[in-house]
Amino acid sequence: MADGSESTLDVQMLDPREYLTGNRRIVVDTSALLESREGYAGGVPQLVMNCAEKLEKNPLVIPKAVLNELTNQTSPWRVRKDPELAKRAKQAKDLVEDLVSDGFATTDFGGFKDFDADPEFTTIARVASEMGWEVLFLTADITVKLEVRLLGKREDSSHAAGAATSDGLVEVENPAFMLAKGMSKKRLLADKPGKADEYDRLSGVLKEWPSAFGVHPKPKRTAQVRRASSRRREAPATPFAPSTALRPPDEALAVRSFPGEGDEASFERPGVSGHLVLGERISRGKEGSVYEIEEEPHLVAKIFKKGKVTTHRKQKVELMVQHKVWLAGICFPESTVSFEGEFVGFTMRRAQDAHVLNDTIFIPQELDRLYPGWTRRDLIDVCLSFLKRVKSLHDLNILIGDINPNNVMLGNQKDAWIIDIDSVQIEGYPCPVGWDEFTAPEILGGVQGLRSIEHEYFAVAVMLFMIMMTGTFPYENSGSDDTIQNIKSGLFPYGFEGKSERDLQPPLRWLYVWSHLSYQLKGLFWNSFHRDGSRYQPAQRVTVEEWISAFEDFKKNLNNRYVDPQSLEIFPIRRKAEGGAKLLGCPQCGRQKSIAQYSVGDGPDKEFRTPSACNECLPHCQSCGEAREPESLEAGLCWSCRSARRESLDPTRLCERCGKPFITHGNVEWHERNHISIPTTHKTGPRGTYPAECVPKSAAKASTTTRPTTTPKSTGTTRRAPTTPSETLGQRIARWFKNL
């Protein structure tokens, strides 16, 4: 054990005095001081009594973080929450203070702000290894034990970690036993809030542990599984009954325990049952975790979290499994999964080599990096794949409900996989979850009862828009950060047929993308999202079939030899060329057909003009970002922006009477141009009166001084931040190793 030998017993007892001589030290964890288990309670005080003589020369090391954790456990809130633990923490804190007072322990390692001792243990172990010292950690925490032992193994140091027993010895477990305990703890941590960091630490250690110590988890029994017949011979799934009435209220089901990595669970589907072994966890969400299944690379298992197993969820999954819906690109539940006789989840197909939209094409930089050769045709293919899979579900009376970019994955063949399908709405079982961004305006704020197909159509439209606009939400740039308000207001910022929100102006990049969509698609999007649109109301929403037709037409049109080449670009550099305009190469950069002529005038006076360079080479207005001819810019602004600026108030010039901006930029320029003194106050009327909004500052101040002002009083209890130790971490560790 500590000397490198391995025991066939689960545990081995150490005499702590072995670690109080020479280049050895004992470090104490909070869990060791709080021990209350039979056989371990009082272990640290007894150890001190047994080793008092040696501790006078080589005191226990209790990091400051341990003392801080004990102090935290005695706070009034903790006392109310767990009075028994608070009582033990108080006793442990008193013990530490007594030990320090008597010279049996030191707490000078760490700072006043350190409240997590675990990271310090690994730091101590690592620095000790570098200095050639050996450390025994007294702890009941298997995570710390595993980390310390593994670090010692890597660096060929005899670090040990164990629990102090009631008779003052130290119990150290063998590697196989520690591995089993670590796996068990990992399962417990899997769904505990706030334990993600420890879970990840534990996962890393357990992955390395078997090869480091030559031990492996006990082999799992693999039951004889009767294989299902080939899916190709399966009859098409029968549609679910149309949803007409909401099922009785959902209720939580009590489940004793949930499986984790390496655990064996049972599965069942029509005509087939057996056992499976959960592999590595590949994702974790609000409802549960998804695991690989050993020896079944095409399947994964979703295991719900504690508290997330309900009557609706169980009945719905069982119903879905019975229907045997095996559709390409849809991760539908195929088998129920039980653990210790209780329903805990289901298996489903694995989306091979696929990634969620939110991590790929919804991030322009990632889109460029992952799919450098893609054009607009590829995005259309993704939309069509998504639409056809949605339609296949609708044909079976299934509403997805929770459409969002985390539930759609993009595969290698531009195929859209629909995942996390267990939340769908079928036969009166509602879809209780969903993102606000994909929720129709009439049900925002909470879905009461069942969703309708029209609700789904709104979510489908949002998804299609975001695919074509690479992640841009339709109501982004609608003047507010409030998503719900933006959807309810129907302020769609993009224009169509001369209709647009004058005060809203999306960034130029997205206006270019919007410009190159087909006329039909722009019309469907605008009428779906704008409050004045003809397809805005639920009954008029665009169906999946209409979208499929529109995207197929768009794709076909892009194959036309006369198409504007910029329409094929995912991020075009200019607006779509007008009819009759010539497309030319840029004389500066040489890029072919990057310049489009633009028209001036109307009717018989209409004429086309040619920009001197492409938008990439022309200078840009500093205000609107549009590419402009150099001679049209003044002070970096184009004509329209200069015009708008002239109409706006100059915020740097404040009225001397009321203290507010009062004069426009254009008025200032006129005075300067005519060498006339610029006014310093609002302009007076015919009788020398000021406008109503020009209230003298003295009057305004008087009206606002009715509220008494108070000066914050010092409480007299402000604590100064502790002085930062001048020693480095390594120096402090070295000091207490040398007992200085």
XYZ file of C-alpha atoms in Angstrom:
740
model
C 0.000 0.000 0.000
C 1.835 3.069 1.207
C 5.124 1.330 0.519
C 4.024 0.406 -2.937
C 2.917 -3.176 -2.197
C -0.664 -4.175 -2.900
C -2.868 -6.102 -0.510
C -5.438 -8.713 -1.436
C -7.607 -7.389 1.434
C -9.940 -4.470 0.876
C -8.183 -2.384 3.519
C -4.881 -2.219 5.336
C -4.125 -0.509 8.663
C -1.270 1.984 8.937
C 0.412 3.284 12.039
C 0.387 7.098 11.546
C 3.676 7.394 13.433
C 5.324 6.096 10.271
C 4.405 9.400 8.644
C 5.731 11.594 11.424
C 9.410 10.910 10.881
C 11.947 11.987 8.327
C 10.569 13.527 5.163
C 6.948 12.636 5.899
C 3.925 14.682 6.948
C 0.257 14.101 7.800
C -2.394 16.388 6.305
C -5.944 16.479 7.673
C -9.124 16.999 5.653
C -12.447 18.406 6.865
C -14.160 15.056 6.397
C -11.700 13.399 8.810
C -12.533 15.938 11.520
C -16.285 15.543 11.023
C -16.306 11.740 11.147
C -19.325 10.287 12.906
C -19.354 6.748 11.542
C -19.038 3.932 13.989
C -15.425 2.814 14.133
C -14.160 6.170 12.829
C -15.694 8.811 15.128
C -13.045 10.453 17.284
C -10.271 9.060 15.081
C -8.254 12.272 14.782
C -8.235 13.109 18.540
C -7.193 9.530 19.313
C -4.460 9.711 16.688
C -3.161 12.876 18.320
C -3.092 11.179 21.720
C -1.217 8.192 20.286
C 1.306 10.355 18.463
C 1.613 13.349 20.811
C 5.339 13.009 21.271
C 6.094 12.946 17.549
C 3.521 15.652 16.767
C 5.396 18.118 18.956
C 8.168 18.011 16.359
C 6.101 17.300 13.293
C 2.593 18.773 13.744
C -0.445 17.830 11.722
C -1.013 20.081 8.745
C -4.555 21.421 8.582
C -4.962 23.765 5.566
C -6.685 27.081 6.206
C -9.427 25.998 3.831
C -10.363 23.208 6.248
C -10.744 25.701 9.079
C -12.787 27.946 6.789
C -15.033 25.040 5.827
C -15.631 24.252 9.503
C -16.418 27.893 10.223
C -18.837 27.930 7.328
C -20.578 24.833 8.677
C -21.310 26.656 11.917
C -23.069 29.626 10.317
C -26.649 30.351 11.484
C -28.029 29.169 8.159
C -26.161 25.874 8.442
C -27.333 25.475 12.029
C -30.935 25.739 10.867
C -30.382 23.411 7.935
C -28.415 20.658 9.678
C -27.992 21.256 13.413
C -26.220 17.929 13.981
C -23.551 18.673 11.365
C -23.170 22.206 12.701
C -22.623 20.808 16.179
C -19.887 18.456 14.976
C -18.297 21.266 12.959
C -18.169 23.432 16.089
C -16.507 20.627 18.037
C -14.040 20.019 15.228
C -13.193 23.711 15.000
C -12.564 23.851 18.753
C -10.362 20.778 18.437
C -8.296 22.371 15.676
C -7.813 25.549 17.691
C -6.732 23.508 20.715
C -4.302 21.457 18.634
C -2.785 24.608 17.179
C -2.564 26.159 20.627
C -0.756 23.081 21.962
C 1.575 22.890 18.996
C 0.151 19.615 17.640
C -1.141 21.155 14.432
C -0.499 24.050 12.122
C -3.035 25.947 10.005
C -0.690 28.361 8.286
C -1.156 26.856 4.854
C -3.658 28.659 2.663
C -5.534 31.945 2.897
C -8.576 33.438 4.566
C -10.484 33.231 1.311
C -9.809 29.554 0.642
C -13.041 27.613 1.135
C -12.339 24.476 -0.867
C -9.654 22.220 0.541
C -9.688 19.554 -2.165
C -7.629 21.466 -4.755
C -5.048 22.241 -2.080
C -4.541 18.557 -1.318
C -3.506 17.804 -4.870
C -1.227 20.850 -4.842
C 0.379 19.677 -1.626
C 0.844 16.166 -2.988
C 2.366 17.442 -6.217
C 4.811 19.834 -4.545
C 5.709 17.183 -1.961
C 6.579 14.784 -4.775
C 8.794 17.401 -6.378
C 10.604 17.888 -3.055
C 10.958 14.180 -2.366
C 8.559 14.191 0.598
C 5.777 11.715 1.352
C 2.393 12.681 2.697
C -0.414 10.819 4.419
C -3.805 12.469 3.922
C -6.466 11.810 6.533
C -9.762 11.972 4.690
C -13.040 10.131 4.253
C -13.508 11.528 0.765
C -12.893 8.869 -1.890
C -12.304 11.536 -4.539
C -9.372 12.971 -2.612
C -8.057 9.497 -1.836
C -8.102 8.518 -5.496
C -6.466 11.737 -6.650
C -3.676 11.543 -4.089
C -2.935 7.878 -4.682
C -2.918 8.320 -8.446
C -0.613 11.328 -8.220
C 1.779 9.321 -6.046
C 1.668 6.441 -8.505
C 2.425 8.709 -11.449
C 5.372 10.325 -9.713
C 6.586 7.204 -7.930
C 5.938 8.660 -4.484
C 4.451 6.763 -1.560
C 1.659 9.184 -0.814
C -1.190 7.561 1.046
C -4.717 8.586 1.898
C -7.038 6.955 4.377
C -9.497 7.389 7.218
C -8.472 7.698 10.861
C -10.133 4.947 12.886
C -11.449 5.315 16.399
C -8.351 3.619 17.796
C -6.052 6.157 16.172
C -4.801 4.074 13.250
C -5.295 4.884 9.572
C -7.312 2.644 7.313
C -6.067 2.589 3.722
C -8.048 0.785 1.022
C -6.569 -1.272 -1.786
C -6.815 0.005 -5.400
C -9.599 -2.380 -6.458
C -11.739 -1.414 -3.496
C -11.070 2.267 -4.118
C -12.035 1.849 -7.767
C -15.351 0.290 -6.806
C -16.061 3.042 -4.277
C -15.092 5.704 -6.783
C -17.442 4.280 -9.414
C -20.231 4.192 -6.883
C -19.665 7.812 -5.908
C -19.532 8.868 -9.512
C -22.984 7.428 -10.043
C -24.281 9.342 -7.065
C -22.769 12.590 -8.320
C -24.057 12.153 -11.858
C -27.195 14.202 -11.392
C -26.456 16.177 -8.254
C -26.605 19.921 -8.814
C -23.369 21.753 -8.119
C -21.258 18.582 -8.351
C -20.258 18.781 -11.994
C -16.654 19.744 -11.202
C -16.145 16.889 -8.781
C -17.841 14.521 -11.218
C -15.387 15.537 -13.930
C -12.416 15.180 -11.560
C -13.608 11.747 -10.560
C -14.182 10.715 -14.157
C -10.631 11.671 -15.081
C -9.106 9.743 -12.196
C -11.226 6.632 -12.731
C -10.365 6.539 -16.401
C -6.653 6.397 -15.615
C -6.908 4.252 -12.495
C -7.236 0.733 -14.036
C -4.094 0.996 -16.127
C -2.124 2.703 -13.340
C -2.880 0.044 -10.707
C -3.627 -2.954 -12.916
C -7.152 -3.355 -11.610
C -10.374 -3.340 -13.537
C -14.057 -3.112 -12.672
C -15.729 -6.410 -12.004
C -16.925 -7.873 -15.273
C -20.569 -7.332 -15.825
C -22.842 -10.192 -16.544
C -24.049 -9.945 -20.087
C -27.341 -11.616 -20.524
C -28.234 -13.525 -23.602
C -30.075 -11.071 -25.762
C -32.563 -12.079 -28.339
C -31.978 -9.844 -31.268
C -34.805 -8.080 -32.960
C -35.480 -8.798 -36.578
C -33.994 -6.484 -39.149
C -35.669 -3.112 -39.302
C -35.937 -3.388 -43.011
C -38.483 -6.131 -42.533
C -40.451 -4.210 -39.954
C -43.872 -2.986 -40.997
C -44.291 0.818 -41.150
C -45.267 2.329 -37.846
C -48.943 2.893 -37.280
C -49.925 6.507 -36.566
C -50.689 7.515 -33.017
C -54.249 8.492 -32.233
C -54.818 12.231 -32.753
C -54.448 14.193 -29.522
C -57.876 15.232 -28.387
C -57.904 15.343 -24.599
C -55.196 16.063 -22.100
C -54.188 13.123 -19.941
C -54.720 13.270 -16.176
C -52.188 15.410 -14.291
C -48.618 14.206 -14.266
C -47.139 12.821 -11.045
C -43.580 12.117 -9.967
C -42.602 8.490 -9.501
C -40.284 7.417 -6.707
C -37.202 5.591 -7.975
C -34.754 4.062 -5.532
C -31.593 4.346 -7.584
C -30.345 5.188 -11.059
C -27.627 3.425 -13.040
C -24.412 5.069 -14.157
C -21.332 4.212 -16.163
C -20.507 0.507 -15.963
C -23.853 -0.479 -14.502
C -25.986 -3.187 -15.929
C -29.628 -2.398 -16.609
C -32.408 -4.258 -18.346
C -34.193 -3.247 -21.498
C -37.423 -4.306 -23.114
C -39.233 -3.713 -26.371
C -41.916 -5.700 -28.174
C -40.752 -9.301 -28.452
C -37.257 -8.583 -27.110
C -35.784 -8.175 -23.648
C -32.360 -8.452 -22.113
C -29.602 -6.587 -20.368
C -27.261 -3.827 -21.381
C -24.222 -2.187 -19.805
C -23.988 1.583 -19.760
C -20.793 2.954 -21.214
C -19.373 6.451 -20.994
C -21.735 9.328 -20.369
C -21.713 11.545 -23.438
C -24.061 14.336 -22.422
C -25.973 15.673 -19.456
C -29.093 17.817 -19.544
C -31.839 19.105 -17.305
C -33.891 15.941 -17.660
C -31.203 13.283 -17.581
C -27.957 11.947 -19.019
C -27.180 10.056 -22.210
C -24.788 7.090 -22.096
C -23.136 4.926 -24.658
C -24.137 1.267 -24.541
C -21.318 -1.246 -24.492
C -21.141 -3.380 -27.621
C -23.985 -1.396 -29.184
C -22.244 1.511 -30.960
C -25.372 2.497 -32.874
C -27.438 2.940 -29.703
C -27.407 5.207 -26.664
C -29.436 5.175 -23.468
C -31.056 8.183 -21.867
C -31.321 7.810 -18.093
C -33.564 10.333 -16.370
C -32.507 12.290 -13.321
C -33.836 11.743 -9.880
C -37.183 13.521 -9.654
C -37.670 13.523 -13.428
C -39.366 10.147 -13.725
C -43.097 10.792 -13.879
C -46.234 8.900 -14.805
C -46.522 10.788 -18.093
C -42.908 10.182 -18.994
C -43.065 6.468 -18.257
C -46.383 5.910 -20.013
C -45.391 8.024 -22.992
C -42.087 6.192 -23.510
C -43.810 2.823 -23.189
C -46.384 3.921 -25.756
C -43.681 5.152 -28.131
C -41.750 1.899 -27.826
C -44.868 -0.108 -28.613
C -45.337 1.802 -31.893
C -41.844 0.906 -33.133
C -41.267 4.192 -34.966
C -37.994 3.586 -36.756
C -37.544 6.573 -39.048
C -34.259 7.627 -40.576
C -32.649 10.533 -38.757
C -34.986 10.466 -35.777
C -33.762 9.196 -32.426
C -37.024 7.677 -31.319
C -37.275 5.554 -28.136
C -36.766 1.907 -29.074
C -36.657 0.127 -25.693
C -37.537 1.014 -22.139
C -34.683 0.760 -19.631
C -35.162 -0.412 -16.057
C -32.776 -0.572 -13.140
C -33.458 -2.799 -10.163
C -36.933 -3.360 -11.551
C -37.868 0.318 -11.928
C -38.271 2.373 -15.099
C -35.397 4.848 -15.461
C -35.083 5.645 -19.181
C -34.950 4.331 -22.724
C -32.631 3.455 -25.583
C -32.598 5.219 -28.933
C -30.514 5.356 -32.058
C -27.314 7.329 -31.903
C -26.855 10.249 -34.274
C -23.598 9.160 -35.885
C -20.899 11.797 -36.347
C -23.418 14.562 -35.774
C -23.301 17.794 -33.777
C -26.063 20.088 -32.589
C -26.811 23.145 -34.714
C -25.933 25.432 -31.848
C -22.321 24.237 -32.038
C -21.977 24.247 -35.797
C -23.841 26.266 -38.410
C -25.411 28.618 -35.880
C -21.975 30.040 -35.202
C -20.671 31.722 -38.379
C -17.041 31.169 -37.414
C -17.674 27.469 -36.819
C -19.607 27.230 -40.063
C -16.613 28.646 -41.943
C -14.229 26.339 -40.113
C -16.194 23.096 -40.277
C -17.750 23.457 -43.724
C -15.434 25.736 -45.718
C -16.822 24.673 -49.102
C -20.480 25.099 -48.281
C -22.788 27.312 -50.312
C -26.368 28.388 -49.837
C -27.467 25.160 -51.532
C -26.049 23.198 -48.578
C -28.112 25.206 -46.098
C -31.179 24.535 -48.212
C -30.398 20.809 -48.064
C -30.262 21.024 -44.265
C -33.633 22.805 -44.231
C -35.187 20.204 -46.517
C -33.792 17.356 -44.406
C -35.210 18.950 -41.278
C -38.590 19.599 -42.916
C -38.978 16.082 -44.272
C -38.240 14.570 -40.884
C -40.691 16.873 -39.190
C -43.279 15.878 -41.768
C -42.656 12.169 -41.173
C -43.436 12.741 -37.495
C -46.505 14.845 -38.216
C -47.756 12.074 -40.495
C -47.786 9.842 -37.398
C -49.677 12.464 -35.334
C -46.532 13.354 -33.396
C -45.807 16.991 -32.521
C -42.194 17.619 -31.571
C -43.125 20.524 -29.318
C -39.630 21.337 -28.104
C -37.995 22.361 -31.382
C -34.717 24.103 -30.671
C -31.137 24.088 -32.021
C -29.970 21.741 -29.279
C -32.455 19.095 -30.370
C -31.386 19.093 -33.999
C -28.018 17.647 -34.942
C -26.208 18.027 -38.235
C -24.688 14.874 -39.721
C -21.946 14.454 -42.302
C -24.374 14.157 -45.185
C -26.164 17.446 -44.415
C -28.873 15.374 -42.749
C -30.679 16.883 -39.796
C -31.117 14.437 -36.912
C -33.971 15.108 -34.536
C -32.988 14.031 -31.055
C -34.323 14.241 -27.502
C -37.604 13.076 -28.894
C -39.105 11.733 -25.654
C -40.664 15.110 -24.895
C -42.939 15.004 -27.967
C -46.713 15.358 -27.740
C -48.699 12.204 -28.525
C -52.154 10.945 -27.672
C -52.901 13.506 -24.976
C -49.444 13.395 -23.371
C -48.251 17.006 -23.637
C -44.831 18.393 -24.393
C -44.117 20.268 -21.154
C -40.868 21.970 -22.219
C -39.766 24.435 -24.864
C -37.688 27.503 -25.648
C -39.319 30.936 -25.673
C -37.631 31.743 -28.996
C -39.532 28.911 -30.675
C -42.851 29.441 -28.947
C -45.759 30.915 -30.857
C -46.847 34.336 -29.538
C -50.280 33.113 -28.433
C -48.806 30.523 -26.006
C -45.840 32.475 -24.709
C -45.551 32.439 -20.952
C -46.551 28.809 -20.513
C -48.344 26.182 -22.534
C -51.688 25.312 -21.011
C -52.886 21.952 -22.245
C -51.933 20.514 -25.598
C -50.122 22.220 -28.446
C -51.644 22.568 -31.877
C -50.077 21.947 -35.259
C -50.135 25.725 -35.794
C -47.918 26.192 -32.730
C -45.498 23.726 -34.287
C -45.553 25.614 -37.597
C -44.292 28.749 -35.849
C -41.349 26.839 -34.333
C -40.571 25.275 -37.711
C -40.504 28.725 -39.343
C -38.114 30.041 -36.697
C -35.789 27.062 -37.172
C -35.734 27.495 -40.954
C -35.005 31.212 -40.676
C -32.151 30.548 -38.263
C -30.624 27.879 -40.506
C -30.641 30.203 -43.514
C -29.390 33.138 -41.418
C -26.797 30.939 -39.628
C -28.196 31.317 -36.148
C -29.785 34.772 -36.290
C -33.103 34.806 -34.457
C -35.952 36.379 -36.520
C -36.700 39.019 -33.887
C -33.091 39.850 -33.170
C -32.485 43.539 -33.784
C -36.139 44.231 -32.965
C -35.239 47.000 -30.572
C -35.293 45.074 -27.306
C -33.431 42.275 -25.545
C -36.722 40.907 -24.265
C -37.365 37.839 -26.418
C -40.953 37.361 -25.309
C -41.812 41.005 -25.911
C -40.174 40.950 -29.344
C -42.184 37.919 -30.417
C -45.422 39.335 -29.030
C -44.846 42.668 -30.744
C -44.318 41.037 -34.154
C -41.652 43.600 -35.019
C -39.820 41.708 -37.728
C -36.920 43.975 -38.709
C -36.415 42.813 -42.298
C -38.282 44.431 -45.174
C -40.385 42.949 -47.970
C -42.066 44.631 -50.926
C -41.229 48.066 -49.558
C -42.759 47.284 -46.176
C -40.319 47.574 -43.300
C -39.960 48.875 -39.777
C -38.332 52.261 -40.366
C -36.744 52.426 -36.924
C -35.231 48.958 -37.115
C -32.111 48.239 -39.051
C -30.431 44.813 -38.844
C -26.659 44.748 -39.373
C -25.624 45.045 -42.989
C -24.273 41.505 -43.093
C -27.707 40.044 -42.385
C -29.416 42.437 -44.768
C -27.192 41.076 -47.545
C -28.091 37.484 -46.591
C -31.780 38.402 -46.486
C -31.493 40.137 -49.849
C -30.320 36.951 -51.570
C -33.165 34.733 -50.329
C -35.739 33.952 -52.965
C -38.714 36.278 -53.310
C -41.005 33.426 -52.267
C -39.047 32.633 -49.095
C -38.784 36.273 -48.090
C -42.511 36.583 -48.505
C -43.223 33.492 -46.392
C -40.847 34.614 -43.644
C -42.071 38.217 -43.609
C -45.747 37.249 -43.566
C -45.083 34.654 -40.843
C -43.166 36.914 -38.478
C -44.458 40.431 -39.040
C -47.575 41.406 -37.121
C -49.099 42.741 -40.356
C -48.229 39.602 -42.318
C -50.938 37.563 -43.984
C -49.605 34.314 -42.412
C -49.042 35.746 -38.925
C -52.263 34.501 -37.345
C -52.277 30.835 -36.203
C -54.863 29.624 -38.685
C -52.878 31.045 -41.622
C -49.423 29.787 -40.694
C -47.217 28.258 -43.365
C -47.399 24.472 -43.400
C -44.455 22.107 -43.628
C -45.482 21.133 -47.146
C -45.448 24.794 -48.268
C -41.973 25.265 -46.848
C -40.707 22.139 -48.615
C -42.068 23.405 -51.897
C -40.553 26.869 -51.398
C -37.102 25.517 -50.541
C -37.114 23.050 -53.418
C -38.005 25.883 -55.793
C -35.242 28.045 -54.356
C -32.700 25.277 -54.770
C -33.831 24.727 -58.342
C -33.570 28.434 -59.115
C -30.028 28.580 -57.801
C -29.052 26.161 -60.552
C -30.138 28.693 -63.159
C -27.191 29.839 -65.241
C -28.224 33.481 -64.845
C -28.373 33.439 -61.079
C -26.437 36.130 -59.256
C -23.279 34.309 -58.047
C -23.517 36.123 -54.734
C -26.835 34.315 -54.119
C -24.852 31.118 -53.728
C -22.657 32.609 -51.043
C -23.691 31.976 -47.438
C -22.311 35.416 -46.574
C -22.654 37.594 -49.701
C -20.705 40.847 -49.841
C -23.458 42.910 -51.445
C -27.187 43.010 -52.051
C -28.779 40.948 -54.779
C -28.388 42.526 -58.213
C -31.431 44.216 -59.705
C -33.015 42.917 -62.862
C -31.161 44.275 -65.886
C -28.045 45.211 -63.916
C -24.686 44.014 -65.170
C -22.342 42.006 -62.968
C -18.716 43.007 -63.274
C -15.359 42.076 -61.889
C -13.687 44.317 -59.337
C -10.824 46.314 -60.909
C -9.025 46.414 -57.572
C -9.170 42.844 -56.241
C -10.144 41.086 -59.471
C -12.983 39.154 -57.909
C -15.355 38.065 -60.659
C -18.935 39.391 -60.704
C -18.470 40.998 -57.325
C -19.779 44.338 -58.562
C -23.458 44.827 -59.363
C -24.708 47.926 -61.132
C -27.327 49.932 -59.294
C -30.203 51.941 -60.713
C -30.895 55.637 -60.372
C -34.205 57.224 -61.282
C -37.378 55.532 -62.389
C -39.352 54.886 -65.538
C -37.794 56.206 -68.728
C -35.226 58.155 -66.664
C -33.923 55.036 -64.967
C -30.267 54.380 -65.598
C -27.667 52.020 -64.209
C -24.446 53.163 -62.643
C -21.372 51.121 -61.899
C -19.486 51.251 -58.596
C -15.764 51.812 -58.930
C -14.933 48.705 -56.883
C -16.592 45.872 -54.974
C -17.925 46.320 -51.443
C -14.836 44.676 -50.025
C -12.569 47.253 -51.639
C -14.671 50.418 -51.302
C -14.472 52.488 -48.093
C -17.392 52.102 -45.701
C -19.541 54.666 -43.957
C -18.548 54.833 -40.312
C -22.170 55.006 -39.245
C -24.214 52.554 -41.366
C -21.316 50.412 -42.620
C -22.440 50.572 -46.251
C -19.718 50.569 -48.908
C -19.615 53.980 -50.617
C -17.668 55.750 -53.299
C -14.798 57.658 -51.691
C -15.994 61.033 -52.972
C -19.436 60.547 -51.417
C -18.059 60.300 -47.903
C -17.564 63.384 -45.755
C -15.951 62.987 -42.375
C -16.395 59.221 -42.881
C -20.182 59.499 -43.315
C -22.365 58.847 -46.317
C -25.011 61.330 -47.490
C -27.952 59.627 -45.741
C -26.079 59.324 -42.463
C -24.929 62.926 -42.684
C -28.517 63.946 -43.307
C -29.704 61.998 -40.301
C -26.928 63.463 -38.230
C -27.884 66.997 -39.193
C -31.360 66.356 -37.835
C -30.111 64.948 -34.524
C -29.286 66.954 -31.403
C -25.641 67.602 -30.628
C -25.174 65.870 -27.256
C -22.009 67.868 -26.517
C -23.806 71.235 -26.482
C -26.094 71.702 -23.484
C -28.483 74.583 -22.898
C -27.079 76.943 -20.252
C -30.587 77.446 -18.911
C -31.871 73.859 -18.544
C -28.706 71.777 -19.033
C -30.148 69.618 -21.827
C -29.106 69.152 -25.486
C -30.917 71.804 -27.489
C -29.340 72.374 -30.890
C -28.976 70.057 -33.867
C -25.709 69.286 -35.616
C -27.121 70.870 -38.747
C -27.902 74.136 -36.922
C -24.404 74.247 -35.484
C -22.935 73.747 -38.959
C -25.118 76.561 -40.359
C -23.925 78.999 -37.690
C -20.314 78.019 -38.256
C -20.678 78.289 -42.005
C -22.097 81.813 -41.691
C -19.625 82.872 -38.977
C -22.412 83.509 -36.492
C -22.089 82.843 -32.800
C -23.649 79.531 -31.834
C -26.560 79.940 -29.382
C -26.052 78.712 -25.847
C -29.684 78.226 -24.837
C -32.956 77.114 -26.335
C -34.386 79.582 -28.791
C -36.938 81.953 -27.310
C -40.379 82.550 -28.748
C -41.883 85.843 -30.049
C -42.417 87.135 -26.515
C -39.040 86.021 -25.263
C -40.407 82.881 -23.653
C -38.518 79.618 -23.629
C -40.137 76.334 -24.687
C -41.857 74.359 -21.964
C -39.154 71.676 -21.806
C -36.509 74.296 -21.004
C -36.868 74.388 -17.222
C -34.181 76.433 -15.460
C -31.661 74.243 -13.690
C -32.236 76.037 -10.371
C -35.977 75.271 -10.504
C -35.381 71.674 -11.519
C -32.893 71.236 -8.690
C -35.344 72.682 -6.162
C -38.007 70.211 -7.243
C -35.681 67.293 -6.719
C -34.284 68.267 -3.326
C -37.391 67.363 -1.352
C -35.966 63.940 -0.773
C -33.462 64.084 2.088
C -30.028 62.956 1.204
C -28.205 60.646 3.492
C -24.597 59.805 3.778
C -23.838 56.147 4.313
C -22.593 55.640 7.806
C -19.690 53.490 8.578
C -20.711 50.370 10.458
C -17.392 50.268 12.145
C -17.199 46.576 11.404
C -15.527 46.711 8.027
C -12.765 44.192 7.935
C -9.632 44.838 6.099
C -8.637 42.290 3.546
C -5.951 40.063 4.925
C -2.491 40.954 3.929
C -1.417 38.916 0.971
C 1.379 36.628 2.058
C 4.601 37.443 0.373
C 5.461 33.764 0.139
C 4.597 31.816 -2.947
C 2.533 28.662 -2.684
C 5.569 26.496 -3.231
C 7.542 28.407 -0.588
C 4.783 27.949 1.988
C 4.546 24.234 1.261
C 8.295 23.901 1.479
C 8.294 25.782 4.824
C 5.864 23.501 6.567
C 7.469 20.410 5.043
C 10.650 21.571 6.742
C 8.677 22.440 9.889
C 9.881 26.027 9.933
